[in-house]
Amino acid sequence: MTLSEELTWRGFVNQTTLKDLKQLDKAKRTFYHGYDASANSQTIGNLAAMMFDKVFMRHGYQAIILAGGSTSLIGDPGGKYEERQLQSEAAIAQNVAAAEDQLKQVFNEHKFTLVNNLDWTKDLKVLPFLRDVGKHFSMTPLIQRDYITTRLGLGGSGISYAEFSYTILQGYDYLHLFDNYGTTLQLGGSDQWGNCLSGVELIRKVRGKEVDAMTMNLVIDNATGQKFGKSEAGAIWLDPSMTSPHDFYQFWVNVDDDSVGEYLKIYTELDQLHIAKVMTDFEKDKPSRWAQKTLAYEVTKIVHGEDEAEKARSRAQTITSTTTTTLPPDIYISDGDIASALIDSGLANSKSEARKLLGSGGVYINGKQTTKERFEQSDVNNGFILLRRGKTLKNTAVIRLKLHD
């Protein structure tokens, strides 16, 4: 399968300056893709963009991956209905470091060059920048961009000059990378199309050269119509301290049947034949959730590594089947007091809350409702106990308990 064919099959293609997508199948090029660092972790929305990049990498393209150390200090107005809160330089620097670690984990075996646009923008002088770069941007097309007209229109929150200038800085990034790395293709999400064109047009005007841009479709949750990866509790993060590998795995296991085939193409590197086989088996027995389980394992392996993926899969199987032979425990206790175990495992915040849960029948041991106060030897299955708060499987702790007769 050629690069253009794979991009189309996986559903990545949105807009491009290329006259024919098959141009990508000819000479290998150097591309760049920038990642925002306004949060202290990337999300699974960003992960889709990384998987977009990996398709190009697998087909021999050279990758320049940009962490937005300077542009994140300004804030991208795209997709925002009001001004972002500015963050400190120290906070952005910390976010950049976190983003770089996550990018390295996801790209793993692929070689790429990591850059930070703060390195070439921090010492820019205002007058030379306005004369050499700003003069090439016409206000008319800028204010006609959807996200700016929304902010400036009736009832809009307005936009500061800082955020308005974001697109110029991104255009300058492309010019810098063209000059210093030979970059001739910029990748981005569909909401970045206007910003991508800023660089294409700037290079044409300043260097007299034609370069290209290509955007991918944003992943939309078919059930909610919102950007994929948002839940009632917030975003699904790549940082394991913000979304644990177990919760990360469970998120994918719970995606809807109608979307799982699409997500397998976007979020895994499984090939066409493999995904077709997974979906065929899934259609024969949807209650098994085989497609979701395959997706969950593959994505968790990419983001958190194979060991964590195995642990998450094992734990999920254990919670479902109440078989605890291979699952590593969450906590070790020697006291049989159930209220203490609820607190130590994070399922309750205090003794009073734990006792209230027990009294109301909100506690389950190995899947069975209980109101008793202490564990018994019969609760131990192969050295472990599954302790759950409420009916939601994710609120389950695995406990190793040794009781003395």
GROMACS .gro file of C-alpha atoms in nm:
model
  405
    1MET     CA    1   0.000   0.000   0.000
    2THR     CA    2   0.143   0.339  -0.098
    3LEU     CA    3   0.155   0.638   0.134
    4SER     CA    4  -0.138   0.810  -0.038
    5GLU     CA    5  -0.341   0.488  -0.026
    6GLU     CA    6  -0.273   0.430   0.342
    7LEU     CA    7  -0.356   0.788   0.438
    8THR     CA    8  -0.686   0.758   0.250
    9TRP     CA    9  -0.772   0.416   0.392
   10ARG     CA   10  -0.702   0.525   0.749
   11GLY     CA   11  -0.927   0.829   0.701
   12PHE     CA   12  -0.661   1.090   0.766
   13VAL     CA   13  -0.698   1.308   0.455
   14ASN     CA   14  -0.873   1.641   0.505
   15GLN     CA   15  -0.730   1.933   0.303
   16THR     CA   16  -0.403   1.973   0.113
   17THR     CA   17  -0.229   2.211  -0.123
   18LEU     CA   18  -0.115   1.912  -0.328
   19LYS     CA   19  -0.280   1.895  -0.669
   20ASP     CA   20  -0.273   1.516  -0.655
   21LEU     CA   21  -0.227   1.311  -0.337
   22LYS     CA   22  -0.017   1.063  -0.532
   23GLN     CA   23   0.261   1.323  -0.539
   24LEU     CA   24   0.337   1.197  -0.188
   25ASP     CA   25   0.434   0.857  -0.332
   26LYS     CA   26   0.723   0.999  -0.532
   27ALA     CA   27   1.025   1.161  -0.371
   28LYS     CA   28   1.049   1.133   0.009
   29ARG     CA   29   1.022   1.472   0.173
   30THR     CA   30   1.087   1.633   0.510
   31PHE     CA   31   0.772   1.730   0.696
   32TYR     CA   32   0.704   1.910   1.018
   33HIS     CA   33   0.418   1.892   1.265
   34GLY     CA   34   0.381   2.123   1.563
   35TYR     CA   35   0.235   2.028   1.902
   36ASP     CA   36   0.082   2.270   2.146
   37ALA     CA   37   0.223   2.282   2.499
   38SER     CA   38  -0.049   2.479   2.675
   39ALA     CA   39  -0.135   2.178   2.896
   40ASN     CA   40   0.095   1.959   3.102
   41SER     CA   41   0.007   1.651   2.897
   42GLN     CA   42  -0.099   1.563   2.546
   43THR     CA   43  -0.440   1.403   2.493
   44ILE     CA   44  -0.568   1.126   2.268
   45GLY     CA   45  -0.666   1.400   2.025
   46ASN     CA   46  -0.296   1.478   1.995
   47LEU     CA   47  -0.228   1.105   1.976
   48ALA     CA   48  -0.431   1.086   1.654
   49ALA     CA   49  -0.201   1.354   1.510
   50MET     CA   50   0.103   1.152   1.615
   51MET     CA   51  -0.038   0.844   1.441
   52PHE     CA   52  -0.087   1.062   1.130
   53ASP     CA   53   0.283   1.149   1.148
   54LYS     CA   54   0.381   0.785   1.191
   55VAL     CA   55   0.223   0.691   0.859
   56PHE     CA   56   0.466   0.930   0.687
   57MET     CA   57   0.756   0.800   0.895
   58ARG     CA   58   0.681   0.440   0.800
   59HIS     CA   59   0.697   0.542   0.434
   60GLY     CA   60   1.043   0.695   0.468
   61TYR     CA   61   0.966   1.064   0.525
   62GLN     CA   62   1.198   1.265   0.749
   63ALA     CA   63   1.012   1.412   1.049
   64ILE     CA   64   1.066   1.743   1.225
   65ILE     CA   65   0.850   1.741   1.538
   66LEU     CA   66   0.800   2.082   1.691
   67ALA     CA   67   0.709   2.152   2.053
   68GLY     CA   68   0.548   2.495   2.069
   69GLY     CA   69   0.750   2.661   2.341
   70SER     CA   70   0.688   3.011   2.206
   71THR     CA   71   0.350   2.974   2.034
   72SER     CA   72   0.209   2.817   2.353
   73LEU     CA   73   0.308   3.132   2.539
   74ILE     CA   74   0.075   3.324   2.305
   75GLY     CA   75  -0.208   3.074   2.268
   76ASP     CA   76  -0.375   2.944   1.954
   77PRO     CA   77  -0.716   3.111   1.908
   78GLY     CA   78  -0.836   2.835   1.676
   79GLY     CA   79  -1.141   2.655   1.813
   80LYS     CA   80  -1.161   2.887   2.116
   81TYR     CA   81  -1.450   3.118   2.183
   82GLU     CA   82  -1.265   3.336   2.430
   83GLU     CA   83  -0.911   3.445   2.513
   84ARG     CA   84  -0.684   3.184   2.667
   85GLN     CA   85  -0.532   3.248   3.008
   86LEU     CA   86  -0.163   3.320   2.963
   87GLN     CA   87   0.073   3.084   3.142
   88SER     CA   88   0.417   3.154   3.284
   89GLU     CA   89   0.733   3.072   3.091
   90ALA     CA   90   0.822   2.817   3.360
   91ALA     CA   91   0.487   2.639   3.321
   92ILE     CA   92   0.518   2.626   2.943
   93ALA     CA   93   0.876   2.497   2.970
   94GLN     CA   94   0.753   2.219   3.196
   95ASN     CA   95   0.472   2.138   2.952
   96VAL     CA   96   0.718   2.127   2.663
   97ALA     CA   97   0.938   1.879   2.850
   98ALA     CA   98   0.635   1.659   2.920
   99ALA     CA   99   0.525   1.678   2.556
  100GLU     CA  100   0.873   1.582   2.437
  101ASP     CA  101   0.875   1.272   2.660
  102GLN     CA  102   0.534   1.163   2.533
  103LEU     CA  103   0.631   1.221   2.170
  104LYS     CA  104   0.943   1.007   2.216
  105GLN     CA  105   0.734   0.727   2.369
  106VAL     CA  106   0.477   0.725   2.090
  107PHE     CA  107   0.725   0.756   1.802
  108ASN     CA  108   0.950   0.501   1.971
  109GLU     CA  109   1.143   0.319   1.697
  110HIS     CA  110   1.110   0.600   1.442
  111LYS     CA  111   1.387   0.855   1.399
  112PHE     CA  112   1.282   1.218   1.412
  113THR     CA  113   1.425   1.560   1.490
  114LEU     CA  114   1.272   1.735   1.790
  115VAL     CA  115   1.275   2.116   1.789
  116ASN     CA  116   1.131   2.392   2.006
  117ASN     CA  117   1.025   2.715   1.832
  118LEU     CA  118   1.127   2.917   2.137
  119ASP     CA  119   1.487   2.860   2.026
  120TRP     CA  120   1.449   3.082   1.716
  121THR     CA  121   1.181   3.326   1.833
  122LYS     CA  122   1.291   3.426   2.184
  123ASP     CA  123   1.546   3.679   2.055
  124LEU     CA  124   1.342   3.825   1.770
  125LYS     CA  125   1.334   4.204   1.758
  126VAL     CA  126   0.998   4.367   1.699
  127LEU     CA  127   1.084   4.609   1.416
  128PRO     CA  128   1.283   4.362   1.200
  129PHE     CA  129   1.011   4.099   1.250
  130LEU     CA  130   0.733   4.336   1.146
  131ARG     CA  131   0.932   4.458   0.842
  132ASP     CA  132   1.064   4.121   0.726
  133VAL     CA  133   0.770   3.897   0.815
  134GLY     CA  134   0.464   4.097   0.915
  135LYS     CA  135   0.460   4.302   0.594
  136HIS     CA  136   0.388   3.985   0.393
  137PHE     CA  137   0.056   3.921   0.569
  138SER     CA  138  -0.256   4.097   0.444
  139MET     CA  139  -0.516   4.174   0.709
  140THR     CA  140  -0.809   4.097   0.478
  141PRO     CA  141  -0.771   3.717   0.455
  142LEU     CA  142  -0.670   3.696   0.820
  143ILE     CA  143  -0.987   3.855   0.955
  144GLN     CA  144  -1.195   3.636   0.722
  145ARG     CA  145  -1.081   3.316   0.890
  146ASP     CA  146  -1.368   3.145   1.070
  147TYR     CA  147  -1.222   3.148   1.420
  148ILE     CA  148  -1.144   3.519   1.397
  149THR     CA  149  -1.479   3.624   1.249
  150THR     CA  150  -1.651   3.429   1.527
  151ARG     CA  151  -1.454   3.613   1.792
  152LEU     CA  152  -1.501   3.953   1.626
  153GLY     CA  153  -1.866   3.912   1.527
  154LEU     CA  154  -2.179   4.010   1.716
  155GLY     CA  155  -2.170   3.851   2.060
  156GLY     CA  156  -1.809   3.741   2.015
  157SER     CA  157  -1.562   3.778   2.302
  158GLY     CA  158  -1.308   3.966   2.090
  159ILE     CA  159  -0.947   3.874   2.024
  160SER     CA  160  -0.623   4.026   2.144
  161TYR     CA  161  -0.344   4.130   1.911
  162ALA     CA  162  -0.131   3.857   2.076
  163GLU     CA  163  -0.364   3.575   1.970
  164PHE     CA  164  -0.432   3.742   1.637
  165SER     CA  165  -0.056   3.726   1.571
  166TYR     CA  166  -0.038   3.352   1.640
  167THR     CA  167  -0.077   3.260   1.274
  168ILE     CA  168   0.214   3.485   1.177
  169LEU     CA  169   0.440   3.312   1.428
  170GLN     CA  170   0.337   2.971   1.292
  171GLY     CA  171   0.406   3.089   0.939
  172TYR     CA  172   0.749   3.202   1.053
  173ASP     CA  173   0.812   2.856   1.202
  174TYR     CA  174   0.759   2.700   0.857
  175LEU     CA  175   0.996   2.953   0.699
  176HIS     CA  176   1.264   2.878   0.960
  177LEU     CA  177   1.230   2.502   0.913
  178PHE     CA  178   1.233   2.540   0.535
  179ASP     CA  179   1.557   2.739   0.553
  180ASN     CA  180   1.732   2.522   0.812
  181TYR     CA  181   1.596   2.169   0.758
  182GLY     CA  182   1.467   2.167   0.402
  183THR     CA  183   1.110   2.116   0.521
  184THR     CA  184   0.859   2.127   0.234
  185LEU     CA  185   0.545   1.980   0.394
  186GLN     CA  186   0.355   2.086   0.704
  187LEU     CA  187   0.106   1.854   0.871
  188GLY     CA  188  -0.170   1.961   1.108
  189GLY     CA  189  -0.526   1.912   1.222
  190SER     CA  190  -0.815   2.046   1.018
  191ASP     CA  191  -0.850   2.338   1.260
  192GLN     CA  192  -0.494   2.442   1.165
  193TRP     CA  193  -0.555   2.479   0.791
  194GLY     CA  194  -0.540   2.859   0.794
  195ASN     CA  195  -0.224   2.860   1.004
  196CYS     CA  196  -0.063   2.608   0.769
  197LEU     CA  197  -0.141   2.830   0.470
  198SER     CA  198   0.032   3.120   0.644
  199GLY     CA  199   0.363   2.937   0.616
  200VAL     CA  200   0.301   2.821   0.259
  201GLU     CA  201   0.226   3.177   0.147
  202LEU     CA  202   0.514   3.331   0.343
  203ILE     CA  203   0.770   3.097   0.186
  204ARG     CA  204   0.628   3.167  -0.160
  205LYS     CA  205   0.658   3.544  -0.105
  206VAL     CA  206   0.994   3.550   0.075
  207ARG     CA  207   1.181   3.264  -0.093
  208GLY     CA  208   0.990   3.222  -0.419
  209LYS     CA  209   0.945   2.851  -0.351
  210GLU     CA  210   0.638   2.628  -0.350
  211VAL     CA  211   0.583   2.416  -0.041
  212ASP     CA  212   0.281   2.220   0.075
  213ALA     CA  213   0.052   2.162   0.368
  214MET     CA  214  -0.185   1.883   0.459
  215THR     CA  215  -0.439   1.852   0.737
  216MET     CA  216  -0.606   1.551   0.893
  217ASN     CA  217  -0.966   1.514   0.997
  218LEU     CA  218  -1.029   1.581   1.363
  219VAL     CA  219  -1.158   1.269   1.536
  220ILE     CA  220  -1.518   1.322   1.644
  221ASP     CA  221  -1.705   1.115   1.901
  222ASN     CA  222  -2.003   0.987   1.704
  223ALA     CA  223  -2.206   0.953   2.021
  224THR     CA  224  -2.165   1.316   2.137
  225GLY     CA  225  -2.059   1.507   1.826
  226GLN     CA  226  -1.770   1.654   2.026
  227LYS     CA  227  -1.395   1.615   1.984
  228PHE     CA  228  -1.305   1.257   2.064
  229GLY     CA  229  -1.144   1.189   2.400
  230LYS     CA  230  -1.355   1.423   2.609
  231SER     CA  231  -1.555   1.268   2.891
  232GLU     CA  232  -1.768   1.403   3.171
  233ALA     CA  233  -1.455   1.400   3.387
  234GLY     CA  234  -1.244   1.575   3.123
  235ALA     CA  235  -0.986   1.479   2.864
  236ILE     CA  236  -0.818   1.141   2.824
  237TRP     CA  237  -0.452   1.223   2.887
  238LEU     CA  238  -0.134   1.043   2.782
  239ASP     CA  239   0.032   1.119   3.117
  240PRO     CA  240  -0.021   0.811   3.339
  241SER     CA  241  -0.051   1.029   3.650
  242MET     CA  242  -0.349   1.209   3.492
  243THR     CA  243  -0.516   0.909   3.325
  244SER     CA  244  -0.389   0.580   3.464
  245PRO     CA  245  -0.296   0.303   3.219
  246HIS     CA  246  -0.592   0.103   3.355
  247ASP     CA  247  -0.841   0.387   3.298
  248PHE     CA  248  -0.679   0.458   2.962
  249TYR     CA  249  -0.727   0.096   2.858
  250GLN     CA  250  -1.085   0.092   2.987
  251PHE     CA  251  -1.169   0.404   2.787
  252TRP     CA  252  -1.090   0.220   2.464
  253VAL     CA  253  -1.272  -0.096   2.573
  254ASN     CA  254  -1.584   0.116   2.617
  255VAL     CA  255  -1.592   0.287   2.275
  256ASP     CA  256  -1.909   0.227   2.077
  257ASP     CA  257  -1.950  -0.055   1.825
  258ASP     CA  258  -2.014   0.179   1.533
  259SER     CA  259  -1.685   0.367   1.579
  260VAL     CA  260  -1.437   0.098   1.680
  261GLY     CA  261  -1.341   0.008   1.321
  262GLU     CA  262  -1.257   0.370   1.247
  263TYR     CA  263  -1.051   0.400   1.566
  264LEU     CA  264  -0.855   0.084   1.484
  265LYS     CA  265  -0.741   0.251   1.161
  266ILE     CA  266  -0.650   0.580   1.324
  267TYR     CA  267  -0.501   0.475   1.656
  268THR     CA  268  -0.315   0.152   1.575
  269GLU     CA  269  -0.051   0.043   1.327
  270LEU     CA  270  -0.231  -0.281   1.246
  271ASP     CA  271  -0.250  -0.335   0.870
  272GLN     CA  272  -0.559  -0.361   0.652
  273LEU     CA  273  -0.581  -0.741   0.658
  274HIS     CA  274  -0.536  -0.760   1.035
  275ILE     CA  275  -0.806  -0.501   1.104
  276ALA     CA  276  -1.041  -0.668   0.856
  277LYS     CA  277  -0.996  -1.000   1.041
  278VAL     CA  278  -1.057  -0.833   1.379
  279MET     CA  279  -1.376  -0.670   1.252
  280THR     CA  280  -1.501  -0.992   1.091
  281ASP     CA  281  -1.458  -1.180   1.419
  282PHE     CA  282  -1.618  -0.892   1.607
  283GLU     CA  283  -1.926  -0.886   1.382
  284LYS     CA  284  -1.983  -1.254   1.459
  285ASP     CA  285  -1.988  -1.193   1.835
  286LYS     CA  286  -2.029  -0.826   1.930
  287PRO     CA  287  -2.087  -0.893   2.303
  288SER     CA  288  -1.730  -1.022   2.321
  289ARG     CA  289  -1.606  -0.668   2.239
  290TRP     CA  290  -1.310  -0.827   2.062
  291ALA     CA  291  -1.252  -0.520   1.843
  292GLN     CA  292  -1.254  -0.287   2.144
  293LYS     CA  293  -1.018  -0.514   2.338
  294THR     CA  294  -0.778  -0.528   2.043
  295LEU     CA  295  -0.793  -0.149   2.012
  296ALA     CA  296  -0.739  -0.098   2.386
  297TYR     CA  297  -0.435  -0.323   2.398
  298GLU     CA  298  -0.270  -0.177   2.087
  299VAL     CA  299  -0.320   0.188   2.188
  300THR     CA  300  -0.211   0.130   2.549
  301LYS     CA  301   0.101  -0.046   2.418
  302ILE     CA  302   0.189   0.255   2.202
  303VAL     CA  303   0.136   0.512   2.477
  304HIS     CA  304   0.247   0.326   2.791
  305GLY     CA  305   0.456   0.036   2.665
  306GLU     CA  306   0.395  -0.335   2.632
  307ASP     CA  307   0.434  -0.415   3.004
  308GLU     CA  308   0.167  -0.165   3.107
  309ALA     CA  309  -0.061  -0.283   2.825
  310GLU     CA  310  -0.029  -0.642   2.950
  311LYS     CA  311  -0.104  -0.534   3.307
  312ALA     CA  312  -0.407  -0.331   3.198
  313ARG     CA  313  -0.540  -0.618   2.988
  314SER     CA  314  -0.483  -0.867   3.268
  315ARG     CA  315  -0.653  -0.642   3.519
  316ALA     CA  316  -0.950  -0.585   3.291
  317GLN     CA  317  -0.989  -0.959   3.239
  318THR     CA  318  -0.962  -1.016   3.612
  319ILE     CA  319  -1.224  -0.756   3.697
  320THR     CA  320  -1.459  -0.910   3.442
  321SER     CA  321  -1.402  -1.274   3.534
  322THR     CA  322  -1.299  -1.238   3.902
  323THR     CA  323  -0.997  -1.458   3.831
  324THR     CA  324  -0.692  -1.321   4.009
  325THR     CA  325  -0.412  -1.563   3.929
  326THR     CA  326  -0.186  -1.326   3.732
  327LEU     CA  327  -0.290  -0.976   3.838
  328PRO     CA  328  -0.045  -0.767   4.040
  329PRO     CA  329  -0.216  -0.620   4.348
  330ASP     CA  330  -0.295  -0.255   4.406
  331ILE     CA  331  -0.231  -0.272   4.781
  332TYR     CA  332  -0.104  -0.519   5.037
  333ILE     CA  333  -0.276  -0.536   5.375
  334SER     CA  334  -0.248  -0.761   5.679
  335ASP     CA  335  -0.551  -0.625   5.867
  336GLY     CA  336  -0.887  -0.766   5.763
  337ASP     CA  337  -1.078  -0.442   5.826
  338ILE     CA  338  -1.275  -0.363   5.508
  339ALA     CA  339  -1.321   0.006   5.589
  340SER     CA  340  -0.942   0.048   5.615
  341ALA     CA  341  -0.895  -0.133   5.284
  342LEU     CA  342  -1.145   0.101   5.118
  343ILE     CA  343  -0.946   0.401   5.241
  344ASP     CA  344  -0.602   0.258   5.161
  345SER     CA  345  -0.711   0.171   4.805
  346GLY     CA  346  -0.861   0.516   4.744
  347LEU     CA  347  -1.217   0.386   4.717
  348ALA     CA  348  -1.321   0.592   5.021
  349ASN     CA  349  -1.184   0.911   5.170
  350SER     CA  350  -1.258   0.850   5.536
  351LYS     CA  351  -1.372   0.590   5.789
  352SER     CA  352  -1.717   0.745   5.805
  353GLU     CA  353  -1.754   0.732   5.425
  354ALA     CA  354  -1.631   0.372   5.418
  355ARG     CA  355  -1.878   0.264   5.688
  356LYS     CA  356  -2.160   0.446   5.511
  357LEU     CA  357  -2.077   0.261   5.188
  358LEU     CA  358  -2.077  -0.072   5.372
  359GLY     CA  359  -2.403   0.004   5.548
  360SER     CA  360  -2.579   0.100   5.226
  361GLY     CA  361  -2.466  -0.203   5.030
  362GLY     CA  362  -2.228  -0.006   4.812
  363VAL     CA  363  -1.932  -0.242   4.856
  364TYR     CA  364  -1.864  -0.559   4.658
  365ILE     CA  365  -1.613  -0.837   4.728
  366ASN     CA  366  -1.526  -1.048   4.427
  367GLY     CA  367  -1.837  -0.916   4.254
  368LYS     CA  368  -2.075  -0.994   4.541
  369GLN     CA  369  -2.244  -0.725   4.748
  370THR     CA  370  -2.145  -0.721   5.114
  371THR     CA  371  -2.222  -0.530   5.434
  372LYS     CA  372  -1.976  -0.711   5.661
  373GLU     CA  373  -1.697  -0.524   5.833
  374ARG     CA  374  -1.406  -0.768   5.798
  375PHE     CA  375  -1.261  -0.990   5.527
  376GLU     CA  376  -1.275  -1.365   5.577
  377GLN     CA  377  -1.037  -1.630   5.454
  378SER     CA  378  -1.301  -1.747   5.206
  379ASP     CA  379  -1.281  -1.406   5.033
  380VAL     CA  380  -0.924  -1.475   4.925
  381ASN     CA  381  -0.894  -1.619   4.573
  382ASN     CA  382  -0.540  -1.727   4.480
  383GLY     CA  383  -0.407  -1.477   4.733
  384PHE     CA  384  -0.613  -1.182   4.610
  385ILE     CA  385  -0.942  -1.005   4.672
  386LEU     CA  386  -1.132  -0.780   4.432
  387LEU     CA  387  -1.278  -0.491   4.630
  388ARG     CA  388  -1.522  -0.267   4.444
  389ARG     CA  389  -1.711   0.049   4.524
  390GLY     CA  390  -2.050   0.066   4.354
  391LYS     CA  391  -2.146  -0.104   4.030
  392THR     CA  392  -1.880   0.057   3.808
  393LEU     CA  393  -1.599  -0.187   3.729
  394LYS     CA  394  -1.335   0.085   3.709
  395ASN     CA  395  -1.382   0.155   4.083
  396THR     CA  396  -1.215  -0.174   4.167
  397ALA     CA  397  -0.904  -0.235   4.375
  398VAL     CA  398  -0.701  -0.554   4.380
  399ILE     CA  399  -0.587  -0.644   4.729
  400ARG     CA  400  -0.344  -0.901   4.857
  401LEU     CA  401  -0.446  -1.013   5.203
  402LYS     CA  402  -0.287  -1.266   5.435
  403LEU     CA  403  -0.509  -1.353   5.729
  404HIS     CA  404  -0.385  -1.551   6.026
  405ASP     CA  405  -0.605  -1.825   6.165
   0.00000   0.00000   0.00000
